[in-house]
JSON list of C-alpha atoms in Angstrom, two decimals:
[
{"chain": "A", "resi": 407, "resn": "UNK", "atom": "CA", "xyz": [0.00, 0.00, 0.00]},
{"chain": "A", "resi": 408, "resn": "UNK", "atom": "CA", "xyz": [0.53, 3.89, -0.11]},
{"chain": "A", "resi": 409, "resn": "UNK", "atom": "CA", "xyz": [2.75, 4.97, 2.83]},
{"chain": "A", "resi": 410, "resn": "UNK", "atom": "CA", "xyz": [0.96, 8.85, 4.12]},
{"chain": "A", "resi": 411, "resn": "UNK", "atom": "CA", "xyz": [3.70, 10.82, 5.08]},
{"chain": "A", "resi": 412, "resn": "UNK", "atom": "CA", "xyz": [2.73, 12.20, 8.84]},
{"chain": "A", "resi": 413, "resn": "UNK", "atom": "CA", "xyz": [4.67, 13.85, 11.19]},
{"chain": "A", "resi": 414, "resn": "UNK", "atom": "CA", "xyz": [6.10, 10.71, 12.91]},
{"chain": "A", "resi": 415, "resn": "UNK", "atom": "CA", "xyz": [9.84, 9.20, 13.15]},
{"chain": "A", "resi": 416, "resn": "UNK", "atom": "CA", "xyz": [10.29, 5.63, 14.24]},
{"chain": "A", "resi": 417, "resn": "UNK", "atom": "CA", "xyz": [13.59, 5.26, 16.27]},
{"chain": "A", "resi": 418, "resn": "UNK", "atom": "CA", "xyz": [15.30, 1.89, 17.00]},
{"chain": "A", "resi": 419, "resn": "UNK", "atom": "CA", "xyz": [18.39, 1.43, 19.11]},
{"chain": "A", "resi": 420, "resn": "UNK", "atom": "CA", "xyz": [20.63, -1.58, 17.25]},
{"chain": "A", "resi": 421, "resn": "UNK", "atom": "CA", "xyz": [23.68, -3.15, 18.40]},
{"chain": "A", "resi": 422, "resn": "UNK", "atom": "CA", "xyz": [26.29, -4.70, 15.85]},
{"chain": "A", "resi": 423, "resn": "UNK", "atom": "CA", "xyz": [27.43, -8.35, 16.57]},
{"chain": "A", "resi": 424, "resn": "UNK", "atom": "CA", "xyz": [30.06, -10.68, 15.09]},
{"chain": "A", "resi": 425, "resn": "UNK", "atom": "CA", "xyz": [30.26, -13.82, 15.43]},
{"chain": "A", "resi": 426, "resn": "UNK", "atom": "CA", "xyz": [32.94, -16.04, 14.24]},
{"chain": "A", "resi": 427, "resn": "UNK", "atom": "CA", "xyz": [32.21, -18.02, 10.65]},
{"chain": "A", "resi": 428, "resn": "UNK", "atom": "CA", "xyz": [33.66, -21.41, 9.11]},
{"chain": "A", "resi": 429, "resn": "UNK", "atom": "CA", "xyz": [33.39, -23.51, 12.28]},
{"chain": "A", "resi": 430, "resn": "UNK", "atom": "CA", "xyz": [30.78, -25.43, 14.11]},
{"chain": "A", "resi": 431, "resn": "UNK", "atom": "CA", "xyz": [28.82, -24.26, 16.88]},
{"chain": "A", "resi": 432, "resn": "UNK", "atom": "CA", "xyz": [30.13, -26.42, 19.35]},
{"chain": "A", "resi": 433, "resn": "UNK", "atom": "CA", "xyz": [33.58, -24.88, 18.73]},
{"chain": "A", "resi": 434, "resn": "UNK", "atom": "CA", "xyz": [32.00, -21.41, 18.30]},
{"chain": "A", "resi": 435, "resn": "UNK", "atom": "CA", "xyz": [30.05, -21.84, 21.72]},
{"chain": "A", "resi": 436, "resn": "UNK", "atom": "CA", "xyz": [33.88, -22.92, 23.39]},
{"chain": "A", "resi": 437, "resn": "UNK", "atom": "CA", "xyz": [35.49, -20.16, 21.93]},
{"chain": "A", "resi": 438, "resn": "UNK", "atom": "CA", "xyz": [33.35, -17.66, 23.31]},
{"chain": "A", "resi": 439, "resn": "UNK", "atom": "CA", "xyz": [33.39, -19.10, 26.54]},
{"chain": "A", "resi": 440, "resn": "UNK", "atom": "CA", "xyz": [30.34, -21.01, 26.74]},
{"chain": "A", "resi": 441, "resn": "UNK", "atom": "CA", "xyz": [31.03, -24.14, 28.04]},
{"chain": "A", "resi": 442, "resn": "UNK", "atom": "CA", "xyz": [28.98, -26.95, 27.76]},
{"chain": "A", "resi": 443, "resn": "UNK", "atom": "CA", "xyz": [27.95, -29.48, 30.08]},
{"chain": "A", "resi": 444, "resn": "UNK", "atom": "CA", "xyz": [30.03, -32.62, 29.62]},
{"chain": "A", "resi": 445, "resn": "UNK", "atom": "CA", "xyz": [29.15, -34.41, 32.58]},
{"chain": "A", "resi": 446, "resn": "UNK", "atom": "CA", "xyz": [27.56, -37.16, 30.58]},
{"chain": "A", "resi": 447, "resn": "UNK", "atom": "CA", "xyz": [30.98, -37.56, 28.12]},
{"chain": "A", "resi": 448, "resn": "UNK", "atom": "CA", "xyz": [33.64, -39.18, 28.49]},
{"chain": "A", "resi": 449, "resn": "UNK", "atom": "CA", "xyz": [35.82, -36.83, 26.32]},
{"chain": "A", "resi": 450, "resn": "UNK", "atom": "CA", "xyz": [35.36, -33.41, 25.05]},
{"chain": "A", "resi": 451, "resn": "UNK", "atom": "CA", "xyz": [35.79, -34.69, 21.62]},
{"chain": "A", "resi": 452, "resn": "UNK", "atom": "CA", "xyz": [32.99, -36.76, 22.23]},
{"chain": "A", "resi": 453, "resn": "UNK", "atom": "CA", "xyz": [30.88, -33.75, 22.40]},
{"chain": "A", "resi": 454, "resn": "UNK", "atom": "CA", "xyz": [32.67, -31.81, 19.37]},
{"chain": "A", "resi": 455, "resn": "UNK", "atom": "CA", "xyz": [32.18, -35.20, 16.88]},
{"chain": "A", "resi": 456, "resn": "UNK", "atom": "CA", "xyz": [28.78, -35.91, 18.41]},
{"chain": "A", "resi": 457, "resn": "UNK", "atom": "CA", "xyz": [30.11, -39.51, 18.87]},
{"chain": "A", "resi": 458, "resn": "UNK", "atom": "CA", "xyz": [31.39, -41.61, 21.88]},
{"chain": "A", "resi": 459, "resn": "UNK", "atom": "CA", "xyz": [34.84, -43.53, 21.40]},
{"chain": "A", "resi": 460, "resn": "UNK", "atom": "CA", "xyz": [33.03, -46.74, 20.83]},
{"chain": "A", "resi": 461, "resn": "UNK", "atom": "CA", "xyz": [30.94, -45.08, 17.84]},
{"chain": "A", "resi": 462, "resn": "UNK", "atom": "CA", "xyz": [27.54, -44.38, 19.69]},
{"chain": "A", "resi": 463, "resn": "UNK", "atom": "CA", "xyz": [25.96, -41.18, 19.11]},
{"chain": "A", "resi": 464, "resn": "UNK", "atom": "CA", "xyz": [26.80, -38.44, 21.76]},
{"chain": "A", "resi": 465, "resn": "UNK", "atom": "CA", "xyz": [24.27, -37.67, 24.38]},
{"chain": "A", "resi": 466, "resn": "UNK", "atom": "CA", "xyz": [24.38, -33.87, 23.70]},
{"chain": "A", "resi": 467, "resn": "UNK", "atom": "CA", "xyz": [23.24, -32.20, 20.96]},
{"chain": "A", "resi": 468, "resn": "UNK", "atom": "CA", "xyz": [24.55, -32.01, 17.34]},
{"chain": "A", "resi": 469, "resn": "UNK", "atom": "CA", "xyz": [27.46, -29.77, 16.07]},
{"chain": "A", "resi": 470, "resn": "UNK", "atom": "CA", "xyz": [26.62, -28.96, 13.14]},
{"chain": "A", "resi": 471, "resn": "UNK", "atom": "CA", "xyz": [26.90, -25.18, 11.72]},
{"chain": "A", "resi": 472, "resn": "UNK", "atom": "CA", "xyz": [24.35, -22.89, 13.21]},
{"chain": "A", "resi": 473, "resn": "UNK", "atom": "CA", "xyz": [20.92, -22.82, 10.86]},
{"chain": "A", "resi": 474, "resn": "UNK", "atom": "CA", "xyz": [21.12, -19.22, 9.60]},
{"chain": "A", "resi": 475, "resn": "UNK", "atom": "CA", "xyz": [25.15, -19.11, 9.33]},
{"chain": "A", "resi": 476, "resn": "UNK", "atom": "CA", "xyz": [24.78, -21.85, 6.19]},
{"chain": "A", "resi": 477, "resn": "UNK", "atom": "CA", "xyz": [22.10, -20.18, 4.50]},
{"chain": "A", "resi": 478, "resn": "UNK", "atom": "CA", "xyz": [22.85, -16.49, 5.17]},
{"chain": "A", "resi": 479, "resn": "UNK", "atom": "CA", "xyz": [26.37, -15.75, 3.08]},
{"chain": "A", "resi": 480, "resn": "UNK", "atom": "CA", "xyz": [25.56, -11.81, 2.97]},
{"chain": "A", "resi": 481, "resn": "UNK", "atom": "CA", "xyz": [25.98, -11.31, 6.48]},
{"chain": "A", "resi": 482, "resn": "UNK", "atom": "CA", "xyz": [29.82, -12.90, 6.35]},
{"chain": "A", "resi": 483, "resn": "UNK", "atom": "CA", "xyz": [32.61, -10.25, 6.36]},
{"chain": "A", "resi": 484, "resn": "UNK", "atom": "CA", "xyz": [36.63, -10.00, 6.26]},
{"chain": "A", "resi": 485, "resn": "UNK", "atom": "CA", "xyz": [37.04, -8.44, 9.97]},
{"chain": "A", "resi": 486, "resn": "UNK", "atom": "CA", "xyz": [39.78, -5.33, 9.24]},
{"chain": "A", "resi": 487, "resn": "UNK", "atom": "CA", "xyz": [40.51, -4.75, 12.72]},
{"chain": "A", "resi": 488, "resn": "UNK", "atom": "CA", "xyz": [39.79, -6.70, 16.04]},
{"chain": "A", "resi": 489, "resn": "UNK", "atom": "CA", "xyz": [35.74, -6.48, 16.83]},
{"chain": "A", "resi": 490, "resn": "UNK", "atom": "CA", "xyz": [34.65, -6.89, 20.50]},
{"chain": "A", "resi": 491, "resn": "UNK", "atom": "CA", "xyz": [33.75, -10.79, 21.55]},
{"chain": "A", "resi": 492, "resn": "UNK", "atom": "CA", "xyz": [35.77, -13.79, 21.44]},
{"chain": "A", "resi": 493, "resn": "UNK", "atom": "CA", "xyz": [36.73, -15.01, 18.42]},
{"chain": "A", "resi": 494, "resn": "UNK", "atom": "CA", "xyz": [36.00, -12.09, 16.14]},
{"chain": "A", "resi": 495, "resn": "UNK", "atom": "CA", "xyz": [39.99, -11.66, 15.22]},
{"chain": "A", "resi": 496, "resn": "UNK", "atom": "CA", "xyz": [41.13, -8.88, 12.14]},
{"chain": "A", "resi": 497, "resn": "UNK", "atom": "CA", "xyz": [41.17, -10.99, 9.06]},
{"chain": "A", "resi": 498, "resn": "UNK", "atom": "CA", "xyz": [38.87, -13.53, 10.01]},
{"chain": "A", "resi": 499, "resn": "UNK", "atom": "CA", "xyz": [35.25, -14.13, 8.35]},
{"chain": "A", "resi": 500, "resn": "UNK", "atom": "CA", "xyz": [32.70, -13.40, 10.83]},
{"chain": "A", "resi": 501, "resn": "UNK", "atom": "CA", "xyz": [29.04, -13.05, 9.96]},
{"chain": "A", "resi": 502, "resn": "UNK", "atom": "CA", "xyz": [27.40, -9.64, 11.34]},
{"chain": "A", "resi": 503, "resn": "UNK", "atom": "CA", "xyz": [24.19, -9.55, 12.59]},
{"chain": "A", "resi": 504, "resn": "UNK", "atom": "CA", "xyz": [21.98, -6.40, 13.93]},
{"chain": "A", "resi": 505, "resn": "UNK", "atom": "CA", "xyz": [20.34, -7.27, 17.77]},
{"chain": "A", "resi": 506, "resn": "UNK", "atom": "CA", "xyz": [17.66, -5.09, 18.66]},
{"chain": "A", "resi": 507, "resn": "UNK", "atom": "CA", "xyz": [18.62, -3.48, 21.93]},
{"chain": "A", "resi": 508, "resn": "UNK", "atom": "CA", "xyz": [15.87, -0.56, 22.96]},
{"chain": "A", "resi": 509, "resn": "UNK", "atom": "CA", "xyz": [12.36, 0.10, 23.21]},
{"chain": "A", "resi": 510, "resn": "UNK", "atom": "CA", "xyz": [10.72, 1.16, 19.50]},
{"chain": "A", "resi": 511, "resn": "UNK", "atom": "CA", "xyz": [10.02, 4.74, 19.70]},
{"chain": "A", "resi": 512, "resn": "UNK", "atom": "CA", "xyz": [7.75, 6.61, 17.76]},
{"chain": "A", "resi": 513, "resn": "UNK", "atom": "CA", "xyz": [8.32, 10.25, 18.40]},
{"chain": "A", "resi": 514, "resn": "UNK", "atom": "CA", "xyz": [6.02, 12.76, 16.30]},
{"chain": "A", "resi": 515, "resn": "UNK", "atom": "CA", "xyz": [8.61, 15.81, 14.96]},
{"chain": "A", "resi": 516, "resn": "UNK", "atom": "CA", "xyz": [7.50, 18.93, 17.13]},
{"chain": "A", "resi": 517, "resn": "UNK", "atom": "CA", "xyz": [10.18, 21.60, 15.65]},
{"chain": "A", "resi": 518, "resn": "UNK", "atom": "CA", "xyz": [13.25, 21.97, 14.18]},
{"chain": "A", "resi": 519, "resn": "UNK", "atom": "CA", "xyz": [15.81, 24.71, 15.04]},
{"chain": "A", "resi": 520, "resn": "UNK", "atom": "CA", "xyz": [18.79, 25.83, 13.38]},
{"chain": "A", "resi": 521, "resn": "UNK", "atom": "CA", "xyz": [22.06, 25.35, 15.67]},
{"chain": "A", "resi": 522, "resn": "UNK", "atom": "CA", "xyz": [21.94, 24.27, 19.24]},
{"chain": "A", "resi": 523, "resn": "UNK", "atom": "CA", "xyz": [18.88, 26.11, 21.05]},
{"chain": "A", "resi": 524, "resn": "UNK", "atom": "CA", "xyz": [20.30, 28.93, 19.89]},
{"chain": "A", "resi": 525, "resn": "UNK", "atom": "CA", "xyz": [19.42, 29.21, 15.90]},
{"chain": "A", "resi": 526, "resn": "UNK", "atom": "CA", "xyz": [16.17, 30.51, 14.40]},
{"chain": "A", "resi": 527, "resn": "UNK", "atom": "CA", "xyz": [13.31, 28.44, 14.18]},
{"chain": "A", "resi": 528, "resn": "UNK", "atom": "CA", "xyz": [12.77, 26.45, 10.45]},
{"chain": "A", "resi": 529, "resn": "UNK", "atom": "CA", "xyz": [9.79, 24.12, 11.60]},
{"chain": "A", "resi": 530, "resn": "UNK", "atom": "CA", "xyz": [7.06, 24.29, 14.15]},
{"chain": "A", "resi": 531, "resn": "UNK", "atom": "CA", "xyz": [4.33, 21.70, 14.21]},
{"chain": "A", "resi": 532, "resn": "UNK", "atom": "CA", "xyz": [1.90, 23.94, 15.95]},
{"chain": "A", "resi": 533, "resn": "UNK", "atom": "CA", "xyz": [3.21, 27.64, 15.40]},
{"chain": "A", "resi": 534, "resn": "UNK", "atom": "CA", "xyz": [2.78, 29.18, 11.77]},
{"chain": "A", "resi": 535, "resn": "UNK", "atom": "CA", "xyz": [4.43, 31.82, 10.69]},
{"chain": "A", "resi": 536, "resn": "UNK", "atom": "CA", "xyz": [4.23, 34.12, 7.40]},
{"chain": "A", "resi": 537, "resn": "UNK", "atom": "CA", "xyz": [7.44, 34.85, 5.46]},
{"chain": "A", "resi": 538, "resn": "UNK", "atom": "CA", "xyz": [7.38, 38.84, 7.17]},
{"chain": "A", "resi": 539, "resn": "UNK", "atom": "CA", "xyz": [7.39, 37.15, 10.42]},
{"chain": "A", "resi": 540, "resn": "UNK", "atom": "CA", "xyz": [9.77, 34.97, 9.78]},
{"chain": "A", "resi": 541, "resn": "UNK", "atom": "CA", "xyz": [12.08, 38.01, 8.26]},
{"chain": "A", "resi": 542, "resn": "UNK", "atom": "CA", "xyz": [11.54, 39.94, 11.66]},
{"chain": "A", "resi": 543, "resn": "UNK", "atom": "CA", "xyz": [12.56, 37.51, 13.84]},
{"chain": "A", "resi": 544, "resn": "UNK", "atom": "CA", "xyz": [15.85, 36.58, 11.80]},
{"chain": "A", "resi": 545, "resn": "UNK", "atom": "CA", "xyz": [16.79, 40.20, 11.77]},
{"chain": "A", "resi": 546, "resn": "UNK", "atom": "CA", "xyz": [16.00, 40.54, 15.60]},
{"chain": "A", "resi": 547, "resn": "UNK", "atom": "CA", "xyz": [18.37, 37.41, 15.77]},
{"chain": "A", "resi": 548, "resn": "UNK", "atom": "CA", "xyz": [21.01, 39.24, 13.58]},
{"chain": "A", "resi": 549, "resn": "UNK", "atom": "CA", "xyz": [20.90, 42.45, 15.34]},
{"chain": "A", "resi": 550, "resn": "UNK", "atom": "CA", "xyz": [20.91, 40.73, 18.77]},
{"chain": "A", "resi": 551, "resn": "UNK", "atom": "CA", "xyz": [24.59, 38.50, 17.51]},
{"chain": "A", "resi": 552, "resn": "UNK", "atom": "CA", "xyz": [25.73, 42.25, 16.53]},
{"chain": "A", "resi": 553, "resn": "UNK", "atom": "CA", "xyz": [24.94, 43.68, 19.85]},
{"chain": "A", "resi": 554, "resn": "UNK", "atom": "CA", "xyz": [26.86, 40.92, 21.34]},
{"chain": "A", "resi": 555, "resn": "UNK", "atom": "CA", "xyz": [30.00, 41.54, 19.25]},
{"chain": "A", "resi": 556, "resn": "UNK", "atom": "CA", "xyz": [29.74, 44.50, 20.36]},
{"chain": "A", "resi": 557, "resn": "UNK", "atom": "CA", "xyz": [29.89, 44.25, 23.68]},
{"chain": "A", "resi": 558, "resn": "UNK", "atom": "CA", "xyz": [32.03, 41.05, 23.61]},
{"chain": "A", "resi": 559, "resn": "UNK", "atom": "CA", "xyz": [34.99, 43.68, 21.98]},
{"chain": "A", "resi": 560, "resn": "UNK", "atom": "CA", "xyz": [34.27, 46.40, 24.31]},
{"chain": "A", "resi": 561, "resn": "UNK", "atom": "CA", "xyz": [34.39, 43.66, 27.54]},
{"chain": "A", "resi": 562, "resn": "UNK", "atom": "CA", "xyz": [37.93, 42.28, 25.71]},
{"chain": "A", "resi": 563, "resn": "UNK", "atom": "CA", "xyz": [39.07, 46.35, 25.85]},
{"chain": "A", "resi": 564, "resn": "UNK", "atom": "CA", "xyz": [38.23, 46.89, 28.84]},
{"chain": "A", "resi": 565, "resn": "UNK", "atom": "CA", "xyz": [40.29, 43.47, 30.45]},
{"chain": "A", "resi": 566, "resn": "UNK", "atom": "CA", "xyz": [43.13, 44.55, 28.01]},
{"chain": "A", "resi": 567, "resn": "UNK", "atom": "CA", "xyz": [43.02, 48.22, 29.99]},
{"chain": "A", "resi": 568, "resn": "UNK", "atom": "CA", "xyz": [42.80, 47.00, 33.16]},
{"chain": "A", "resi": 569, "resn": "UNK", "atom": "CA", "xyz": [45.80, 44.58, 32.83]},
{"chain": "A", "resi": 570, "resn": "UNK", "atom": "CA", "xyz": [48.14, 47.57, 31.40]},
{"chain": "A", "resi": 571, "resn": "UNK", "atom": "CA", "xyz": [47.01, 49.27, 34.65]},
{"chain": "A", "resi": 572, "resn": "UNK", "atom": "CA", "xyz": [47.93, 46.34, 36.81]},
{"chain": "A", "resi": 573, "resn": "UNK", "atom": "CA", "xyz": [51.44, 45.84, 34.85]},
{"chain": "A", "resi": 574, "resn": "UNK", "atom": "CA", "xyz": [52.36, 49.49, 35.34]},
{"chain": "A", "resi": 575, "resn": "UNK", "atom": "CA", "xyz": [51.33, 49.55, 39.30]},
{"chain": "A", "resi": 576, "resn": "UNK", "atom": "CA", "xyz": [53.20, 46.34, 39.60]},
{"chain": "A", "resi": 577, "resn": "UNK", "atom": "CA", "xyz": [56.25, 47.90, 37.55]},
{"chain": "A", "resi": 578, "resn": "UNK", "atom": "CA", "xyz": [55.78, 50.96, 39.40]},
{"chain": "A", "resi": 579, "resn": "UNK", "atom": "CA", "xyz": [55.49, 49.25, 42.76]},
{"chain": "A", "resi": 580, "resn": "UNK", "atom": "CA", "xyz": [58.39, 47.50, 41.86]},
{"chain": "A", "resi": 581, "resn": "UNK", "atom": "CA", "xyz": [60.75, 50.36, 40.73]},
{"chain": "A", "resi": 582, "resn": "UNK", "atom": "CA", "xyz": [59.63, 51.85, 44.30]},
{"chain": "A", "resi": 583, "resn": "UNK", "atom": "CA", "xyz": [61.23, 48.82, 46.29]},
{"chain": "A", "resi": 584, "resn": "UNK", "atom": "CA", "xyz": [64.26, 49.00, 44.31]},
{"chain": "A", "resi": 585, "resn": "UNK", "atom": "CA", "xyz": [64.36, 52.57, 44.87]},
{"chain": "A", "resi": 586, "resn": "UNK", "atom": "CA", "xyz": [64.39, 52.15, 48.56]},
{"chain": "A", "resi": 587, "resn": "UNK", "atom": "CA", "xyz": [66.65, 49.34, 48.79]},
{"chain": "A", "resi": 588, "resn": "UNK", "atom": "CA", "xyz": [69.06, 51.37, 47.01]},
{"chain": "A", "resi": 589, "resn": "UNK", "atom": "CA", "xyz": [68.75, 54.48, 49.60]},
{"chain": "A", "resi": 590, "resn": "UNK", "atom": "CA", "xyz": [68.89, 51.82, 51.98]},
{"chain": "A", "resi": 591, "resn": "UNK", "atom": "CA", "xyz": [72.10, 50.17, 50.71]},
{"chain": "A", "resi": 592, "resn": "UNK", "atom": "CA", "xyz": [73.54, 54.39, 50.48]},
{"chain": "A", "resi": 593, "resn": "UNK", "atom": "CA", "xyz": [73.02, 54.97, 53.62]},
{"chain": "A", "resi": 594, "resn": "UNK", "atom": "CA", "xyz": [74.94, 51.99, 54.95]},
{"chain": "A", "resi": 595, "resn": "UNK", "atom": "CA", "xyz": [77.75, 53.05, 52.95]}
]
């Protein structure tokens, strides 16, 4: 059917995993640290094979490849670097696989601003504005960023002033000492 286009964006929250390709499960499930109970065996090989030493099947289950590994060859990738979980080593096929983490949101688009809450407004669900409107507001928002230059250079003039001030009452303050220890050292003479 015909999709309506509303004001709605589904969000899901996804996470990535590898796991490693070309091997059984059995081997898979050791290699990522899930290990099996073998209480029954005799052998761990017994449980690999599926197969006791005398040739009887195993009591645990198969070990054959996983059911959507063998079918699934689009989801198998060359790793490039080392991916997170056991196994998953750079230059090794692994097959990827998406794991659906969050809740489903659906979260209806209320408005869109320009910047950071601090741009102009480009969409509003519930406020309408006409194109004068909108040209007031941006030059109220261009004339308020002026005003702020403004006083952003004058602030950075007056901390420039007041630091010459300091340097020459320290530099003063300091030719005053030197003075005096001078006098001082005269007078001992």
């Amino acid at each position: 059917g015909q999709e309506i286009e509303d004001e709605e964006v589904e969000i899901r929250h996804y996470a990535v995993r590898a796991t490693p390709v070309g091997i059984t499960k059995k081997v898979r499930r050791i290699i990522q640290a899930k290990i099996p109970n073998l209480s029954k065996l005799e052998d761990i090989s017994d449980w690999i094979t599926g197969t006791t030493a005398s040739g009887d099947p195993a009591p645990a289950a198969s070990g054959a490849m996983s059911d959507s590994e063998a079918e699934d060859e689009t989801s198998h990738v060359v790793l490039p670097q080392k991916y997170s979980g056991k196994g998953n080593s750079k230059a090794h096929k692994s097959a990827l696989k998406l794991v659906e983490l969050g809740p489903r949101l659906r979260i209806k688009l209320t408005k869109v601003e320009r910047g950071l809450a601090s741009g102009d407004v480009m969409y509003h669900s519930y406020v309408k504005k006409d194109l004068t409107e909108v040209k007031a507001k941006r030059a109220k928002i261009d004339q308020a960023a002026v005003l702020k230059k403004k006083r952003r250079e004058e602030q950075e003039g007056n901390v420039r002033r007041k630091k010459e001030i300091a340097d020459d009452k320290r530099d003063k303050k300091k030719q005053r000492r030197q003075e005096r220890e001078t006098a001082a050292m005269e007078e001992l003479r």
